[in-house]
PDB file of C-alpha atoms and ligand atoms in Angstrom:
ATOM      1  CA  UNK A   1       0.000   0.000   0.000  1.00  0.00           C
ATOM      2  CA  UNK A   2       2.143   2.881  -1.193  1.00  0.00           C
ATOM      3  CA  UNK A   3       1.644   6.216   0.447  1.00  0.00           C
ATOM      4  CA  UNK A   4       1.802   9.417  -1.546  1.00  0.00           C
ATOM      5  CA  UNK A   5       5.554   9.853  -1.403  1.00  0.00           C
ATOM      6  CA  UNK A   6       6.068   6.426  -3.010  1.00  0.00           C
ATOM      7  CA  UNK A   7       4.899   7.598  -6.401  1.00  0.00           C
ATOM      8  CA  UNK A   8       8.345   7.590  -8.031  1.00  0.00           C
ATOM      9  CA  UNK A   9       8.719   3.806  -7.732  1.00  0.00           C
ATOM     10  CA  UNK A  10      11.986   4.039  -5.801  1.00  0.00           C
ATOM     11  CA  UNK A  11      10.575   3.748  -2.300  1.00  0.00           C
ATOM     12  CA  UNK A  12       9.785   0.451  -0.670  1.00  0.00           C
ATOM     13  CA  UNK A  13       8.091  -0.510   2.594  1.00  0.00           C
ATOM     14  CA  UNK A  14       9.107  -3.766   4.231  1.00  0.00           C
ATOM     15  CA  UNK A  15       7.587  -5.468   7.233  1.00  0.00           C
ATOM     16  CA  UNK A  16       9.549  -6.219  10.363  1.00  0.00           C
ATOM     17  CA  UNK A  17      10.397  -9.836  11.215  1.00  0.00           C
ATOM     18  CA  UNK A  18       8.345 -11.787  13.752  1.00  0.00           C
ATOM     19  CA  UNK A  19       8.269 -15.024  15.711  1.00  0.00           C
ATOM     20  CA  UNK A  20       5.200 -17.219  16.036  1.00  0.00           C
ATOM     21  CA  UNK A  21       3.777 -18.518  19.310  1.00  0.00           C
ATOM     22  CA  UNK A  22       6.329 -21.362  19.276  1.00  0.00           C
ATOM     23  CA  UNK A  23       9.177 -18.899  18.977  1.00  0.00           C
ATOM     24  CA  UNK A  24       9.981 -19.736  15.368  1.00  0.00           C
ATOM     25  CA  UNK A  25      10.692 -17.058  12.785  1.00  0.00           C
ATOM     26  CA  UNK A  26       7.707 -16.690  10.512  1.00  0.00           C
ATOM     27  CA  UNK A  27       6.739 -14.841   7.364  1.00  0.00           C
ATOM     28  CA  UNK A  28       3.407 -13.987   8.973  1.00  0.00           C
ATOM     29  CA  UNK A  29       2.804 -10.385   9.953  1.00  0.00           C
ATOM     30  CA  UNK A  30       0.746  -9.116  12.898  1.00  0.00           C
ATOM     31  CA  UNK A  31      -1.645  -7.146  10.709  1.00  0.00           C
ATOM     32  CA  UNK A  32      -3.337  -8.041   7.443  1.00  0.00           C
ATOM     33  CA  UNK A  33      -2.138  -4.901   5.643  1.00  0.00           C
ATOM     34  CA  UNK A  34       1.353  -5.049   7.144  1.00  0.00           C
ATOM     35  CA  UNK A  35       0.813  -1.655   8.760  1.00  0.00           C
ATOM     36  CA  UNK A  36      -0.516  -0.370  12.050  1.00  0.00           C
ATOM     37  CA  UNK A  37       0.712  -2.841  14.671  1.00  0.00           C
ATOM     38  CA  UNK A  38       3.459  -0.832  16.340  1.00  0.00           C
ATOM     39  CA  UNK A  39       6.568  -1.781  18.295  1.00  0.00           C
ATOM     40  CA  UNK A  40       6.183   1.333  20.385  1.00  0.00           C
ATOM     41  CA  UNK A  41       8.667   2.904  22.757  1.00  0.00           C
ATOM     42  CA  UNK A  42       9.088   1.083  26.057  1.00  0.00           C
ATOM     43  CA  UNK A  43       9.350   3.087  29.246  1.00  0.00           C
ATOM     44  CA  UNK A  44      12.731   4.766  29.293  1.00  0.00           C
ATOM     45  CA  UNK A  45      13.050   4.752  25.521  1.00  0.00           C
ATOM     46  CA  UNK A  46      12.996   7.968  23.511  1.00  0.00           C
ATOM     47  CA  UNK A  47       9.390   8.656  22.484  1.00  0.00           C
ATOM     48  CA  UNK A  48       9.320  10.453  19.161  1.00  0.00           C
ATOM     49  CA  UNK A  49       5.704   9.433  18.585  1.00  0.00           C
ATOM     50  CA  UNK A  50       4.446  11.385  21.598  1.00  0.00           C
ATOM     51  CA  UNK A  51       6.543  14.355  20.482  1.00  0.00           C
ATOM     52  CA  UNK A  52       5.002  14.409  17.018  1.00  0.00           C
ATOM     53  CA  UNK A  53       1.450  13.928  18.296  1.00  0.00           C
ATOM     54  CA  UNK A  54       1.956  16.675  20.882  1.00  0.00           C
ATOM     55  CA  UNK A  55       3.100  19.126  18.237  1.00  0.00           C
ATOM     56  CA  UNK A  56      -0.045  18.634  16.187  1.00  0.00           C
ATOM     57  CA  UNK A  57       1.049  15.964  13.708  1.00  0.00           C
ATOM     58  CA  UNK A  58      -2.223  14.076  14.175  1.00  0.00           C
ATOM     59  CA  UNK A  59      -1.540  11.836  11.162  1.00  0.00           C
ATOM     60  CA  UNK A  60       1.609  10.407  12.732  1.00  0.00           C
ATOM     61  CA  UNK A  61      -0.068   7.292  14.112  1.00  0.00           C
ATOM     62  CA  UNK A  62      -2.886   7.151  11.578  1.00  0.00           C
ATOM     63  CA  UNK A  63      -1.759   3.701  10.279  1.00  0.00           C
ATOM     64  CA  UNK A  64      -3.340   2.220  13.424  1.00  0.00           C
ATOM     65  CA  UNK A  65      -6.584   2.478  11.426  1.00  0.00           C
ATOM     66  CA  UNK A  66      -5.063   0.643   8.463  1.00  0.00           C
ATOM     67  CA  UNK A  67      -4.376  -2.832   9.836  1.00  0.00           C
ATOM     68  CA  UNK A  68      -7.395  -4.407   8.026  1.00  0.00           C
ATOM     69  CA  UNK A  69      -7.444  -6.775  10.982  1.00  0.00           C
ATOM     70  CA  UNK A  70      -4.781  -8.517  13.007  1.00  0.00           C
ATOM     71  CA  UNK A  71      -3.499 -12.088  12.889  1.00  0.00           C
ATOM     72  CA  UNK A  72      -3.857 -14.577  15.718  1.00  0.00           C
ATOM     73  CA  UNK A  73      -2.154 -16.007  17.682  1.00  0.00           C
ATOM     74  CA  UNK A  74      -0.119 -13.009  18.529  1.00  0.00           C
ATOM     75  CA  UNK A  75       3.274 -12.737  16.846  1.00  0.00           C
ATOM     76  CA  UNK A  76       6.248 -11.250  18.622  1.00  0.00           C
ATOM     77  CA  UNK A  77       8.686  -8.800  17.124  1.00  0.00           C
ATOM     78  CA  UNK A  78      12.112 -10.317  16.433  1.00  0.00           C
ATOM     79  CA  UNK A  79      14.804  -7.776  17.194  1.00  0.00           C
ATOM     80  CA  UNK A  80      17.611 -10.006  15.867  1.00  0.00           C
ATOM     81  CA  UNK A  81      15.964 -10.920  12.563  1.00  0.00           C
ATOM     82  CA  UNK A  82      14.755  -7.367  11.929  1.00  0.00           C
ATOM     83  CA  UNK A  83      18.234  -6.032  12.612  1.00  0.00           C
ATOM     84  CA  UNK A  84      19.739  -8.621  10.295  1.00  0.00           C
ATOM     85  CA  UNK A  85      17.317  -7.585   7.542  1.00  0.00           C
ATOM     86  CA  UNK A  86      18.192  -3.895   7.938  1.00  0.00           C
ATOM     87  CA  UNK A  87      21.937  -4.610   7.980  1.00  0.00           C
ATOM     88  CA  UNK A  88      21.572  -6.636   4.763  1.00  0.00           C
ATOM     89  CA  UNK A  89      19.591  -3.842   3.099  1.00  0.00           C
ATOM     90  CA  UNK A  90      22.271  -1.316   4.018  1.00  0.00           C
ATOM     91  CA  UNK A  91      24.984  -3.520   2.509  1.00  0.00           C
ATOM     92  CA  UNK A  92      23.355  -3.130  -0.889  1.00  0.00           C
ATOM     93  CA  UNK A  93      24.905  -0.272  -2.859  1.00  0.00           C
ATOM     94  CA  UNK A  94      21.483   0.423  -4.390  1.00  0.00           C
ATOM     95  CA  UNK A  95      19.967   1.244  -0.981  1.00  0.00           C
ATOM     96  CA  UNK A  96      19.677   4.943  -0.258  1.00  0.00           C
ATOM     97  CA  UNK A  97      17.970   6.381   2.799  1.00  0.00           C
ATOM     98  CA  UNK A  98      16.267   4.055   5.266  1.00  0.00           C
ATOM     99  CA  UNK A  99      13.692   5.133   7.830  1.00  0.00           C
ATOM    100  CA  UNK A 100      12.952   3.517  11.162  1.00  0.00           C
ATOM    101  CA  UNK A 101      11.603   5.050  14.354  1.00  0.00           C
ATOM    102  CA  UNK A 102      14.430   6.421  16.585  1.00  0.00           C
ATOM    103  CA  UNK A 103      13.657   4.221  19.618  1.00  0.00           C
ATOM    104  CA  UNK A 104      14.039   1.101  17.452  1.00  0.00           C
ATOM    105  CA  UNK A 105      17.253   2.376  15.913  1.00  0.00           C
ATOM    106  CA  UNK A 106      18.605   2.676  19.456  1.00  0.00           C
ATOM    107  CA  UNK A 107      17.104  -0.611  20.686  1.00  0.00           C
ATOM    108  CA  UNK A 108      18.537  -2.580  17.750  1.00  0.00           C
ATOM    109  CA  UNK A 109      21.857  -0.729  18.058  1.00  0.00           C
ATOM    110  CA  UNK A 110      21.827   0.338  14.437  1.00  0.00           C
ATOM    111  CA  UNK A 111      24.452   2.846  13.398  1.00  0.00           C
ATOM    112  CA  UNK A 112      24.563   3.878   9.791  1.00  0.00           C
ATOM    113  CA  UNK A 113      24.622   7.221   8.014  1.00  0.00           C
ATOM    114  CA  UNK A 114      21.869   6.089   5.634  1.00  0.00           C
ATOM    115  CA  UNK A 115      19.439   5.571   8.526  1.00  0.00           C
ATOM    116  CA  UNK A 116      17.582   8.856   8.840  1.00  0.00           C
ATOM    117  CA  UNK A 117      14.668  10.269  10.728  1.00  0.00           C
ATOM    118  CA  UNK A 118      11.685  10.907   8.467  1.00  0.00           C
ATOM    119  CA  UNK A 119      10.134  13.796  10.406  1.00  0.00           C
ATOM    120  CA  UNK A 120       6.752  14.391  12.067  1.00  0.00           C
ATOM    121  CA  UNK A 121       4.983  15.147   8.778  1.00  0.00           C
ATOM    122  CA  UNK A 122       5.335  11.468   7.776  1.00  0.00           C
ATOM    123  CA  UNK A 123       3.829   8.515   9.637  1.00  0.00           C
ATOM    124  CA  UNK A 124       5.494   6.576  12.407  1.00  0.00           C
ATOM    125  CA  UNK A 125       7.956   3.892  11.342  1.00  0.00           C
ATOM    126  CA  UNK A 126       7.732   1.394  14.159  1.00  0.00           C
ATOM    127  CA  UNK A 127       5.508  -0.974  12.184  1.00  0.00           C
ATOM    128  CA  UNK A 128       7.602  -1.140   9.026  1.00  0.00           C
ATOM    129  CA  UNK A 129      10.922  -0.253   7.432  1.00  0.00           C
ATOM    130  CA  UNK A 130      10.940   2.278   4.632  1.00  0.00           C
ATOM    131  CA  UNK A 131      13.872   2.511   2.284  1.00  0.00           C
ATOM    132  CA  UNK A 132      14.570   4.024  -1.057  1.00  0.00           C
ATOM    133  CA  UNK A 133      16.704   3.069  -3.995  1.00  0.00           C
ATOM    134  CA  UNK A 134      19.369   5.448  -5.144  1.00  0.00           C
TER     135      UNK A 134
HETATM  136 ZN1   ZN B   1       7.185   4.031   3.083  1.00  0.00          ZN
END
C-alpha cells in the first residue's frame, strides 16, 4: 500500500520480522495490511511518537486504522531478525535512505549514516521499514 511519497517507484516498505507462538521465525505479519501494529517505545526509551502527536502531527499514528485486521495467535517482534534484515539492506549499494523510528534504531543498536529520521509530517515507522533506492 504505497503512500503518496512512493509515487516515483523508488521507495519500498518492508515489514519487520516476527516469531510465532512457538518462537519460530515466521513470514506472517501481525496485521493483514502489514501496517498499524506498532513496536512502540518502552518506558525509558525515547518517544518520538508522543513528540510528534503533541506538536499537532495528528496523522503520525494514523496507520493504526489501516491494519485491516490482526493475525492470531499473537506474533512477537524479532529484534535479531529485523536487525539482520536492515543490515543486509544497508549492505546493498542500491539502498539509499532508510527510515525507522528512533527508539528502534537505538534498541537494535543500528548505526549507519543512511538511517535517517523521516520527520513528524510522515507517519510513524515502528511498524515497518521504509527505504529508497538510489
Ligand atoms: Zn514508506
